[in-house]
């Protein structure tokens, strides 16, 4: 199978970490929509949000999704990629969509350990743990609606990668 693999889920679920490892294991290329957007605009996500607001960022995000879509590529998407119906439909039609699912407490703990604030402006300015509960409550249904497969992302990165590979090619799983 050579369709692009889209990784979706909230900030901290492991899209970048697992995406890199999955690309290595499968021989696919790796792309990150936030990173691609930064390369093409020369600005960080935080800069874009500060200058154009989240609405401006969302428009650029959709363009970035389309730009990086290619066969044999693992695509880590921004946490809010699923908010637009257009993006959900595009991913489902063009590839296989994997939701990396993790509890809010786990996500918050990961983000607090490595805040990378520049890349991850908080959506509300409140503590990460509070915000994560709300973000997941609002988005979990959208992640599920967009996904072809839902994977438990609270396992080790290697275990997450193996599970993705086995759901994508069940015949070859050992
Ligand atoms: P995302 O790209 O979805 O925002 P990252 O891949 O950047 O998430 O991961 C966020 C943080 O959580 C990083 O510090 C990363 O090392 C850690 N992390 C990611 N996946 C796992 C995992 N399966 N188990 C433990 N820590 C993880
Ligand atoms: Mg990432």
mmCIF file with all atom_site columns, C-alpha atoms and ligand atoms in Angstrom:
data_model
loop_
_atom_site.group_PDB
_atom_site.id
_atom_site.type_symbol
_atom_site.label_atom_id
_atom_site.label_alt_id
_atom_site.label_comp_id
_atom_site.label_asym_id
_atom_site.label_entity_id
_atom_site.label_seq_id
_atom_site.pdbx_PDB_ins_code
_atom_site.Cartn_x
_atom_site.Cartn_y
_atom_site.Cartn_z
_atom_site.occupancy
_atom_site.B_iso_or_equiv
_atom_site.pdbx_formal_charge
_atom_site.auth_seq_id
_atom_site.auth_comp_id
_atom_site.auth_asym_id
_atom_site.auth_atom_id
_atom_site.pdbx_PDB_model_num
ATOM   1   C  CA  . UNK A 1 1   ? 0.000   0.000   0.000  1.00 0.00 ? 1   UNK A CA  1
ATOM   2   C  CA  . UNK A 1 2   ? 1.440   3.368   -0.957 1.00 0.00 ? 2   UNK A CA  1
ATOM   3   C  CA  . UNK A 1 3   ? -1.282  5.786   0.132  1.00 0.00 ? 3   UNK A CA  1
ATOM   4   C  CA  . UNK A 1 4   ? -0.217  8.610   2.453  1.00 0.00 ? 4   UNK A CA  1
ATOM   5   C  CA  . UNK A 1 5   ? -0.675  7.867   6.162  1.00 0.00 ? 5   UNK A CA  1
ATOM   6   C  CA  . UNK A 1 6   ? -2.143  10.793  8.107  1.00 0.00 ? 6   UNK A CA  1
ATOM   7   C  CA  . UNK A 1 7   ? -1.565  10.893  11.879 1.00 0.00 ? 7   UNK A CA  1
ATOM   8   C  CA  . UNK A 1 8   ? -4.176  12.908  13.741 1.00 0.00 ? 8   UNK A CA  1
ATOM   9   C  CA  . UNK A 1 9   ? -4.734  13.672  17.424 1.00 0.00 ? 9   UNK A CA  1
ATOM   10  C  CA  . UNK A 1 10  ? -4.252  16.345  20.054 1.00 0.00 ? 10  UNK A CA  1
ATOM   11  C  CA  . UNK A 1 11  ? -0.962  18.102  20.788 1.00 0.00 ? 11  UNK A CA  1
ATOM   12  C  CA  . UNK A 1 12  ? 1.343   15.728  22.622 1.00 0.00 ? 12  UNK A CA  1
ATOM   13  C  CA  . UNK A 1 13  ? -0.235  12.474  21.387 1.00 0.00 ? 13  UNK A CA  1
ATOM   14  C  CA  . UNK A 1 14  ? 2.995   11.630  19.538 1.00 0.00 ? 14  UNK A CA  1
ATOM   15  C  CA  . UNK A 1 15  ? 2.275   12.512  15.910 1.00 0.00 ? 15  UNK A CA  1
ATOM   16  C  CA  . UNK A 1 16  ? 5.805   13.805  15.346 1.00 0.00 ? 16  UNK A CA  1
ATOM   17  C  CA  . UNK A 1 17  ? 7.588   11.183  17.463 1.00 0.00 ? 17  UNK A CA  1
ATOM   18  C  CA  . UNK A 1 18  ? 5.589   8.211   16.187 1.00 0.00 ? 18  UNK A CA  1
ATOM   19  C  CA  . UNK A 1 19  ? 5.473   9.632   12.663 1.00 0.00 ? 19  UNK A CA  1
ATOM   20  C  CA  . UNK A 1 20  ? 9.271   9.724   12.400 1.00 0.00 ? 20  UNK A CA  1
ATOM   21  C  CA  . UNK A 1 21  ? 9.583   6.183   13.733 1.00 0.00 ? 21  UNK A CA  1
ATOM   22  C  CA  . UNK A 1 22  ? 6.811   4.890   11.469 1.00 0.00 ? 22  UNK A CA  1
ATOM   23  C  CA  . UNK A 1 23  ? 8.463   6.481   8.441  1.00 0.00 ? 23  UNK A CA  1
ATOM   24  C  CA  . UNK A 1 24  ? 11.777  4.820   9.329  1.00 0.00 ? 24  UNK A CA  1
ATOM   25  C  CA  . UNK A 1 25  ? 10.136  1.445   9.880  1.00 0.00 ? 25  UNK A CA  1
ATOM   26  C  CA  . UNK A 1 26  ? 8.102   1.540   6.676  1.00 0.00 ? 26  UNK A CA  1
ATOM   27  C  CA  . UNK A 1 27  ? 10.585  3.300   4.390  1.00 0.00 ? 27  UNK A CA  1
ATOM   28  C  CA  . UNK A 1 28  ? 8.104   6.135   3.879  1.00 0.00 ? 28  UNK A CA  1
ATOM   29  C  CA  . UNK A 1 29  ? 9.032   9.819   3.784  1.00 0.00 ? 29  UNK A CA  1
ATOM   30  C  CA  . UNK A 1 30  ? 7.997   11.947  6.760  1.00 0.00 ? 30  UNK A CA  1
ATOM   31  C  CA  . UNK A 1 31  ? 6.239   15.301  6.712  1.00 0.00 ? 31  UNK A CA  1
ATOM   32  C  CA  . UNK A 1 32  ? 4.795   17.496  9.426  1.00 0.00 ? 32  UNK A CA  1
ATOM   33  C  CA  . UNK A 1 33  ? 2.109   19.974  8.330  1.00 0.00 ? 33  UNK A CA  1
ATOM   34  C  CA  . UNK A 1 34  ? 3.068   22.527  11.003 1.00 0.00 ? 34  UNK A CA  1
ATOM   35  C  CA  . UNK A 1 35  ? 6.711   22.261  9.985  1.00 0.00 ? 35  UNK A CA  1
ATOM   36  C  CA  . UNK A 1 36  ? 5.914   22.545  6.271  1.00 0.00 ? 36  UNK A CA  1
ATOM   37  C  CA  . UNK A 1 37  ? 3.822   25.602  7.002  1.00 0.00 ? 37  UNK A CA  1
ATOM   38  C  CA  . UNK A 1 38  ? 6.683   27.187  8.918  1.00 0.00 ? 38  UNK A CA  1
ATOM   39  C  CA  . UNK A 1 39  ? 9.132   26.445  6.120  1.00 0.00 ? 39  UNK A CA  1
ATOM   40  C  CA  . UNK A 1 40  ? 6.901   27.939  3.448  1.00 0.00 ? 40  UNK A CA  1
ATOM   41  C  CA  . UNK A 1 41  ? 5.915   31.024  5.459  1.00 0.00 ? 41  UNK A CA  1
ATOM   42  C  CA  . UNK A 1 42  ? 9.196   31.564  7.317  1.00 0.00 ? 42  UNK A CA  1
ATOM   43  C  CA  . UNK A 1 43  ? 7.158   32.024  10.514 1.00 0.00 ? 43  UNK A CA  1
ATOM   44  C  CA  . UNK A 1 44  ? 6.450   29.869  13.550 1.00 0.00 ? 44  UNK A CA  1
ATOM   45  C  CA  . UNK A 1 45  ? 2.916   28.744  14.329 1.00 0.00 ? 45  UNK A CA  1
ATOM   46  C  CA  . UNK A 1 46  ? 2.945   31.200  17.232 1.00 0.00 ? 46  UNK A CA  1
ATOM   47  C  CA  . UNK A 1 47  ? 3.967   34.071  14.892 1.00 0.00 ? 47  UNK A CA  1
ATOM   48  C  CA  . UNK A 1 48  ? 1.230   33.241  12.408 1.00 0.00 ? 48  UNK A CA  1
ATOM   49  C  CA  . UNK A 1 49  ? -1.406  33.041  15.146 1.00 0.00 ? 49  UNK A CA  1
ATOM   50  C  CA  . UNK A 1 50  ? -0.208  36.341  16.622 1.00 0.00 ? 50  UNK A CA  1
ATOM   51  C  CA  . UNK A 1 51  ? -0.389  38.102  13.262 1.00 0.00 ? 51  UNK A CA  1
ATOM   52  C  CA  . UNK A 1 52  ? -3.345  36.479  11.534 1.00 0.00 ? 52  UNK A CA  1
ATOM   53  C  CA  . UNK A 1 53  ? -5.292  34.890  14.363 1.00 0.00 ? 53  UNK A CA  1
ATOM   54  C  CA  . UNK A 1 54  ? -6.317  31.226  14.482 1.00 0.00 ? 54  UNK A CA  1
ATOM   55  C  CA  . UNK A 1 55  ? -8.606  31.749  11.455 1.00 0.00 ? 55  UNK A CA  1
ATOM   56  C  CA  . UNK A 1 56  ? -5.642  32.816  9.321  1.00 0.00 ? 56  UNK A CA  1
ATOM   57  C  CA  . UNK A 1 57  ? -3.617  29.898  10.628 1.00 0.00 ? 57  UNK A CA  1
ATOM   58  C  CA  . UNK A 1 58  ? -6.430  27.443  9.759  1.00 0.00 ? 58  UNK A CA  1
ATOM   59  C  CA  . UNK A 1 59  ? -6.522  28.602  6.137  1.00 0.00 ? 59  UNK A CA  1
ATOM   60  C  CA  . UNK A 1 60  ? -2.775  28.122  5.798  1.00 0.00 ? 60  UNK A CA  1
ATOM   61  C  CA  . UNK A 1 61  ? -3.072  24.743  7.508  1.00 0.00 ? 61  UNK A CA  1
ATOM   62  C  CA  . UNK A 1 62  ? -5.475  23.432  4.853  1.00 0.00 ? 62  UNK A CA  1
ATOM   63  C  CA  . UNK A 1 63  ? -3.103  24.588  2.102  1.00 0.00 ? 63  UNK A CA  1
ATOM   64  C  CA  . UNK A 1 64  ? -0.217  22.900  3.899  1.00 0.00 ? 64  UNK A CA  1
ATOM   65  C  CA  . UNK A 1 65  ? -2.154  19.606  4.165  1.00 0.00 ? 65  UNK A CA  1
ATOM   66  C  CA  . UNK A 1 66  ? -2.712  19.560  0.416  1.00 0.00 ? 66  UNK A CA  1
ATOM   67  C  CA  . UNK A 1 67  ? 0.861   20.577  -0.345 1.00 0.00 ? 67  UNK A CA  1
ATOM   68  C  CA  . UNK A 1 68  ? 2.475   17.746  1.628  1.00 0.00 ? 68  UNK A CA  1
ATOM   69  C  CA  . UNK A 1 69  ? 0.087   15.002  0.484  1.00 0.00 ? 69  UNK A CA  1
ATOM   70  C  CA  . UNK A 1 70  ? 2.050   12.467  -1.572 1.00 0.00 ? 70  UNK A CA  1
ATOM   71  C  CA  . UNK A 1 71  ? 2.259   8.667   -1.898 1.00 0.00 ? 71  UNK A CA  1
ATOM   72  C  CA  . UNK A 1 72  ? 4.475   6.714   0.523  1.00 0.00 ? 72  UNK A CA  1
ATOM   73  C  CA  . UNK A 1 73  ? 4.524   9.575   3.018  1.00 0.00 ? 73  UNK A CA  1
ATOM   74  C  CA  . UNK A 1 74  ? 3.711   9.667   6.727  1.00 0.00 ? 74  UNK A CA  1
ATOM   75  C  CA  . UNK A 1 75  ? 2.057   13.006  7.467  1.00 0.00 ? 75  UNK A CA  1
ATOM   76  C  CA  . UNK A 1 76  ? 1.919   14.323  11.039 1.00 0.00 ? 76  UNK A CA  1
ATOM   77  C  CA  . UNK A 1 77  ? -0.881  16.888  11.178 1.00 0.00 ? 77  UNK A CA  1
ATOM   78  C  CA  . UNK A 1 78  ? -1.519  19.832  13.494 1.00 0.00 ? 78  UNK A CA  1
ATOM   79  C  CA  . UNK A 1 79  ? -3.850  19.086  16.422 1.00 0.00 ? 79  UNK A CA  1
ATOM   80  C  CA  . UNK A 1 80  ? -6.621  21.237  14.957 1.00 0.00 ? 80  UNK A CA  1
ATOM   81  C  CA  . UNK A 1 81  ? -6.437  19.829  11.438 1.00 0.00 ? 81  UNK A CA  1
ATOM   82  C  CA  . UNK A 1 82  ? -9.717  17.924  11.921 1.00 0.00 ? 82  UNK A CA  1
ATOM   83  C  CA  . UNK A 1 83  ? -11.703 21.048  12.806 1.00 0.00 ? 83  UNK A CA  1
ATOM   84  C  CA  . UNK A 1 84  ? -12.428 21.745  9.144  1.00 0.00 ? 84  UNK A CA  1
ATOM   85  C  CA  . UNK A 1 85  ? -14.757 19.295  7.407  1.00 0.00 ? 85  UNK A CA  1
ATOM   86  C  CA  . UNK A 1 86  ? -12.774 19.963  4.239  1.00 0.00 ? 86  UNK A CA  1
ATOM   87  C  CA  . UNK A 1 87  ? -9.592  18.648  5.885  1.00 0.00 ? 87  UNK A CA  1
ATOM   88  C  CA  . UNK A 1 88  ? -11.300 15.566  7.358  1.00 0.00 ? 88  UNK A CA  1
ATOM   89  C  CA  . UNK A 1 89  ? -12.777 14.664  3.990  1.00 0.00 ? 89  UNK A CA  1
ATOM   90  C  CA  . UNK A 1 90  ? -9.522  15.344  2.137  1.00 0.00 ? 90  UNK A CA  1
ATOM   91  C  CA  . UNK A 1 91  ? -7.516  13.042  4.421  1.00 0.00 ? 91  UNK A CA  1
ATOM   92  C  CA  . UNK A 1 92  ? -10.086 10.230  4.286  1.00 0.00 ? 92  UNK A CA  1
ATOM   93  C  CA  . UNK A 1 93  ? -10.213 10.394  0.507  1.00 0.00 ? 93  UNK A CA  1
ATOM   94  C  CA  . UNK A 1 94  ? -6.477  10.639  -0.105 1.00 0.00 ? 94  UNK A CA  1
ATOM   95  C  CA  . UNK A 1 95  ? -4.990  8.233   2.408  1.00 0.00 ? 95  UNK A CA  1
ATOM   96  C  CA  . UNK A 1 96  ? -5.340  6.205   5.584  1.00 0.00 ? 96  UNK A CA  1
ATOM   97  C  CA  . UNK A 1 97  ? -6.100  8.223   8.701  1.00 0.00 ? 97  UNK A CA  1
ATOM   98  C  CA  . UNK A 1 98  ? -4.781  7.117   12.107 1.00 0.00 ? 98  UNK A CA  1
ATOM   99  C  CA  . UNK A 1 99  ? -6.032  8.681   15.360 1.00 0.00 ? 99  UNK A CA  1
ATOM   100 C  CA  . UNK A 1 100 ? -3.411  8.531   18.131 1.00 0.00 ? 100 UNK A CA  1
ATOM   101 C  CA  . UNK A 1 101 ? -5.659  8.456   21.160 1.00 0.00 ? 101 UNK A CA  1
ATOM   102 C  CA  . UNK A 1 102 ? -4.469  9.333   24.681 1.00 0.00 ? 102 UNK A CA  1
ATOM   103 C  CA  . UNK A 1 103 ? -6.092  10.606  27.889 1.00 0.00 ? 103 UNK A CA  1
ATOM   104 C  CA  . UNK A 1 104 ? -6.008  14.311  28.663 1.00 0.00 ? 104 UNK A CA  1
ATOM   105 C  CA  . UNK A 1 105 ? -3.856  13.784  31.775 1.00 0.00 ? 105 UNK A CA  1
ATOM   106 C  CA  . UNK A 1 106 ? -1.184  11.949  29.774 1.00 0.00 ? 106 UNK A CA  1
ATOM   107 C  CA  . UNK A 1 107 ? -1.155  14.607  27.063 1.00 0.00 ? 107 UNK A CA  1
ATOM   108 C  CA  . UNK A 1 108 ? -0.899  17.402  29.621 1.00 0.00 ? 108 UNK A CA  1
ATOM   109 C  CA  . UNK A 1 109 ? 1.956   15.656  31.444 1.00 0.00 ? 109 UNK A CA  1
ATOM   110 C  CA  . UNK A 1 110 ? 3.897   15.260  28.178 1.00 0.00 ? 110 UNK A CA  1
ATOM   111 C  CA  . UNK A 1 111 ? 3.391   18.886  27.172 1.00 0.00 ? 111 UNK A CA  1
ATOM   112 C  CA  . UNK A 1 112 ? 4.313   20.164  30.615 1.00 0.00 ? 112 UNK A CA  1
ATOM   113 C  CA  . UNK A 1 113 ? 7.531   18.150  30.555 1.00 0.00 ? 113 UNK A CA  1
ATOM   114 C  CA  . UNK A 1 114 ? 8.494   19.622  27.150 1.00 0.00 ? 114 UNK A CA  1
ATOM   115 C  CA  . UNK A 1 115 ? 6.459   22.795  26.671 1.00 0.00 ? 115 UNK A CA  1
ATOM   116 C  CA  . UNK A 1 116 ? 8.064   24.021  23.399 1.00 0.00 ? 116 UNK A CA  1
ATOM   117 C  CA  . UNK A 1 117 ? 5.881   27.090  23.923 1.00 0.00 ? 117 UNK A CA  1
ATOM   118 C  CA  . UNK A 1 118 ? 6.971   28.701  20.700 1.00 0.00 ? 118 UNK A CA  1
ATOM   119 C  CA  . UNK A 1 119 ? 5.506   25.865  18.699 1.00 0.00 ? 119 UNK A CA  1
ATOM   120 C  CA  . UNK A 1 120 ? 2.484   25.346  20.870 1.00 0.00 ? 120 UNK A CA  1
ATOM   121 C  CA  . UNK A 1 121 ? 0.693   28.535  21.852 1.00 0.00 ? 121 UNK A CA  1
ATOM   122 C  CA  . UNK A 1 122 ? -1.963  27.568  24.395 1.00 0.00 ? 122 UNK A CA  1
ATOM   123 C  CA  . UNK A 1 123 ? -5.406  28.000  22.957 1.00 0.00 ? 123 UNK A CA  1
ATOM   124 C  CA  . UNK A 1 124 ? -6.809  29.829  25.965 1.00 0.00 ? 124 UNK A CA  1
ATOM   125 C  CA  . UNK A 1 125 ? -3.893  30.991  28.129 1.00 0.00 ? 125 UNK A CA  1
ATOM   126 C  CA  . UNK A 1 126 ? -5.019  28.631  30.946 1.00 0.00 ? 126 UNK A CA  1
ATOM   127 C  CA  . UNK A 1 127 ? -3.045  25.705  32.438 1.00 0.00 ? 127 UNK A CA  1
ATOM   128 C  CA  . UNK A 1 128 ? -2.334  22.913  29.933 1.00 0.00 ? 128 UNK A CA  1
ATOM   129 C  CA  . UNK A 1 129 ? -4.095  20.250  32.022 1.00 0.00 ? 129 UNK A CA  1
ATOM   130 C  CA  . UNK A 1 130 ? -7.377  22.190  32.157 1.00 0.00 ? 130 UNK A CA  1
ATOM   131 C  CA  . UNK A 1 131 ? -7.184  23.126  28.530 1.00 0.00 ? 131 UNK A CA  1
ATOM   132 C  CA  . UNK A 1 132 ? -6.477  19.574  27.384 1.00 0.00 ? 132 UNK A CA  1
ATOM   133 C  CA  . UNK A 1 133 ? -9.662  18.202  28.963 1.00 0.00 ? 133 UNK A CA  1
ATOM   134 C  CA  . UNK A 1 134 ? -11.707 20.784  27.075 1.00 0.00 ? 134 UNK A CA  1
ATOM   135 C  CA  . UNK A 1 135 ? -9.842  20.414  23.809 1.00 0.00 ? 135 UNK A CA  1
ATOM   136 C  CA  . UNK A 1 136 ? -10.316 16.638  23.833 1.00 0.00 ? 136 UNK A CA  1
ATOM   137 C  CA  . UNK A 1 137 ? -13.984 16.936  24.784 1.00 0.00 ? 137 UNK A CA  1
ATOM   138 C  CA  . UNK A 1 138 ? -14.489 19.215  21.805 1.00 0.00 ? 138 UNK A CA  1
ATOM   139 C  CA  . UNK A 1 139 ? -12.359 17.298  19.314 1.00 0.00 ? 139 UNK A CA  1
ATOM   140 C  CA  . UNK A 1 140 ? -12.433 13.605  20.204 1.00 0.00 ? 140 UNK A CA  1
ATOM   141 C  CA  . UNK A 1 141 ? -15.564 13.037  18.100 1.00 0.00 ? 141 UNK A CA  1
ATOM   142 C  CA  . UNK A 1 142 ? -13.924 14.780  15.139 1.00 0.00 ? 142 UNK A CA  1
ATOM   143 C  CA  . UNK A 1 143 ? -10.759 12.689  15.431 1.00 0.00 ? 143 UNK A CA  1
ATOM   144 C  CA  . UNK A 1 144 ? -12.915 9.552   15.543 1.00 0.00 ? 144 UNK A CA  1
ATOM   145 C  CA  . UNK A 1 145 ? -15.009 10.685  12.588 1.00 0.00 ? 145 UNK A CA  1
ATOM   146 C  CA  . UNK A 1 146 ? -11.924 11.356  10.478 1.00 0.00 ? 146 UNK A CA  1
ATOM   147 C  CA  . UNK A 1 147 ? -10.022 8.190   11.444 1.00 0.00 ? 147 UNK A CA  1
ATOM   148 C  CA  . UNK A 1 148 ? -9.906  4.867   9.626  1.00 0.00 ? 148 UNK A CA  1
ATOM   149 C  CA  . UNK A 1 149 ? -8.132  3.397   12.671 1.00 0.00 ? 149 UNK A CA  1
ATOM   150 C  CA  . UNK A 1 150 ? -7.914  4.436   16.337 1.00 0.00 ? 150 UNK A CA  1
ATOM   151 C  CA  . UNK A 1 151 ? -4.668  3.497   18.092 1.00 0.00 ? 151 UNK A CA  1
ATOM   152 C  CA  . UNK A 1 152 ? -3.849  3.606   21.815 1.00 0.00 ? 152 UNK A CA  1
ATOM   153 C  CA  . UNK A 1 153 ? -1.071  6.224   21.937 1.00 0.00 ? 153 UNK A CA  1
ATOM   154 C  CA  . UNK A 1 154 ? -0.346  5.673   25.651 1.00 0.00 ? 154 UNK A CA  1
ATOM   155 C  CA  . UNK A 1 155 ? 1.944   2.743   24.799 1.00 0.00 ? 155 UNK A CA  1
ATOM   156 C  CA  . UNK A 1 156 ? 5.648   3.151   24.000 1.00 0.00 ? 156 UNK A CA  1
ATOM   157 C  CA  . UNK A 1 157 ? 6.354   4.800   20.635 1.00 0.00 ? 157 UNK A CA  1
ATOM   158 C  CA  . UNK A 1 158 ? 7.646   1.464   19.268 1.00 0.00 ? 158 UNK A CA  1
ATOM   159 C  CA  . UNK A 1 159 ? 4.459   -0.332  20.296 1.00 0.00 ? 159 UNK A CA  1
ATOM   160 C  CA  . UNK A 1 160 ? 2.370   2.414   18.670 1.00 0.00 ? 160 UNK A CA  1
ATOM   161 C  CA  . UNK A 1 161 ? 4.349   2.030   15.434 1.00 0.00 ? 161 UNK A CA  1
ATOM   162 C  CA  . UNK A 1 162 ? 3.911   -1.772  15.396 1.00 0.00 ? 162 UNK A CA  1
ATOM   163 C  CA  . UNK A 1 163 ? 0.221   -1.446  15.974 1.00 0.00 ? 163 UNK A CA  1
ATOM   164 C  CA  . UNK A 1 164 ? -0.177  1.044   13.135 1.00 0.00 ? 164 UNK A CA  1
ATOM   165 C  CA  . UNK A 1 165 ? 1.762   -1.247  10.796 1.00 0.00 ? 165 UNK A CA  1
ATOM   166 C  CA  . UNK A 1 166 ? -0.380  -4.214  11.720 1.00 0.00 ? 166 UNK A CA  1
ATOM   167 C  CA  . UNK A 1 167 ? -3.695  -2.415  11.203 1.00 0.00 ? 167 UNK A CA  1
ATOM   168 C  CA  . UNK A 1 168 ? -2.510  -1.077  7.843  1.00 0.00 ? 168 UNK A CA  1
ATOM   169 C  CA  . UNK A 1 169 ? -1.329  -4.436  6.541  1.00 0.00 ? 169 UNK A CA  1
ATOM   170 C  CA  . UNK A 1 170 ? -3.045  -7.085  8.662  1.00 0.00 ? 170 UNK A CA  1
ATOM   171 C  CA  . UNK A 1 171 ? -1.998  -9.896  6.335  1.00 0.00 ? 171 UNK A CA  1
ATOM   172 C  CA  . UNK A 1 172 ? 1.668   -9.290  7.086  1.00 0.00 ? 172 UNK A CA  1
ATOM   173 C  CA  . UNK A 1 173 ? 1.306   -8.863  10.861 1.00 0.00 ? 173 UNK A CA  1
ATOM   174 C  CA  . UNK A 1 174 ? 2.972   -11.629 12.826 1.00 0.00 ? 174 UNK A CA  1
HETATM 175 P  P1  . LIG B 2 .   ? 2.675   15.799  18.712 1.00 0.00 ? 1   LIG B P1  1
HETATM 176 O  O1  . LIG B 2 .   ? 3.533   15.903  17.489 1.00 0.00 ? 1   LIG B O1  1
HETATM 177 O  O2  . LIG B 2 .   ? 1.469   14.934  18.548 1.00 0.00 ? 1   LIG B O2  1
HETATM 178 O  O3  . LIG B 2 .   ? 2.325   17.120  19.335 1.00 0.00 ? 1   LIG B O3  1
HETATM 179 P  P2  . LIG B 2 .   ? 5.113   14.819  19.907 1.00 0.00 ? 1   LIG B P2  1
HETATM 180 O  O4  . LIG B 2 .   ? 5.531   13.681  19.069 1.00 0.00 ? 1   LIG B O4  1
HETATM 181 O  O5  . LIG B 2 .   ? 5.810   16.123  19.720 1.00 0.00 ? 1   LIG B O5  1
HETATM 182 O  O6  . LIG B 2 .   ? 3.530   15.033  19.825 1.00 0.00 ? 1   LIG B O6  1
HETATM 183 O  O7  . LIG B 2 .   ? 5.250   14.339  21.421 1.00 0.00 ? 1   LIG B O7  1
HETATM 184 C  C1  . LIG B 2 .   ? 5.042   15.238  22.510 1.00 0.00 ? 1   LIG B C1  1
HETATM 185 C  C2  . LIG B 2 .   ? 5.925   14.821  23.673 1.00 0.00 ? 1   LIG B C2  1
HETATM 186 O  O8  . LIG B 2 .   ? 5.495   13.555  24.152 1.00 0.00 ? 1   LIG B O8  1
HETATM 187 C  C3  . LIG B 2 .   ? 7.387   14.659  23.283 1.00 0.00 ? 1   LIG B C3  1
HETATM 188 O  O9  . LIG B 2 .   ? 8.176   15.092  24.355 1.00 0.00 ? 1   LIG B O9  1
HETATM 189 C  C4  . LIG B 2 .   ? 7.542   13.160  23.060 1.00 0.00 ? 1   LIG B C4  1
HETATM 190 O  O10 . LIG B 2 .   ? 8.830   12.722  23.350 1.00 0.00 ? 1   LIG B O10 1
HETATM 191 C  C5  . LIG B 2 .   ? 6.534   12.588  24.029 1.00 0.00 ? 1   LIG B C5  1
HETATM 192 N  N1  . LIG B 2 .   ? 5.915   11.345  23.512 1.00 0.00 ? 1   LIG B N1  1
HETATM 193 C  C6  . LIG B 2 .   ? 5.356   11.173  22.285 1.00 0.00 ? 1   LIG B C6  1
HETATM 194 N  N2  . LIG B 2 .   ? 4.866   9.940   22.142 1.00 0.00 ? 1   LIG B N2  1
HETATM 195 C  C7  . LIG B 2 .   ? 5.113   9.295   23.301 1.00 0.00 ? 1   LIG B C7  1
HETATM 196 C  C8  . LIG B 2 .   ? 4.844   7.960   23.785 1.00 0.00 ? 1   LIG B C8  1
HETATM 197 N  N3  . LIG B 2 .   ? 4.194   7.046   23.035 1.00 0.00 ? 1   LIG B N3  1
HETATM 198 N  N4  . LIG B 2 .   ? 5.239   7.664   25.038 1.00 0.00 ? 1   LIG B N4  1
HETATM 199 C  C9  . LIG B 2 .   ? 5.880   8.575   25.804 1.00 0.00 ? 1   LIG B C9  1
HETATM 200 N  N5  . LIG B 2 .   ? 6.158   9.850   25.422 1.00 0.00 ? 1   LIG B N5  1
HETATM 201 C  C10 . LIG B 2 .   ? 5.788   10.209  24.186 1.00 0.00 ? 1   LIG B C10 1
HETATM 202 MG MG1 . LIG B 2 .   ? 4.094   17.457  16.309 1.00 0.00 ? 2   LIG B MG1 1
#
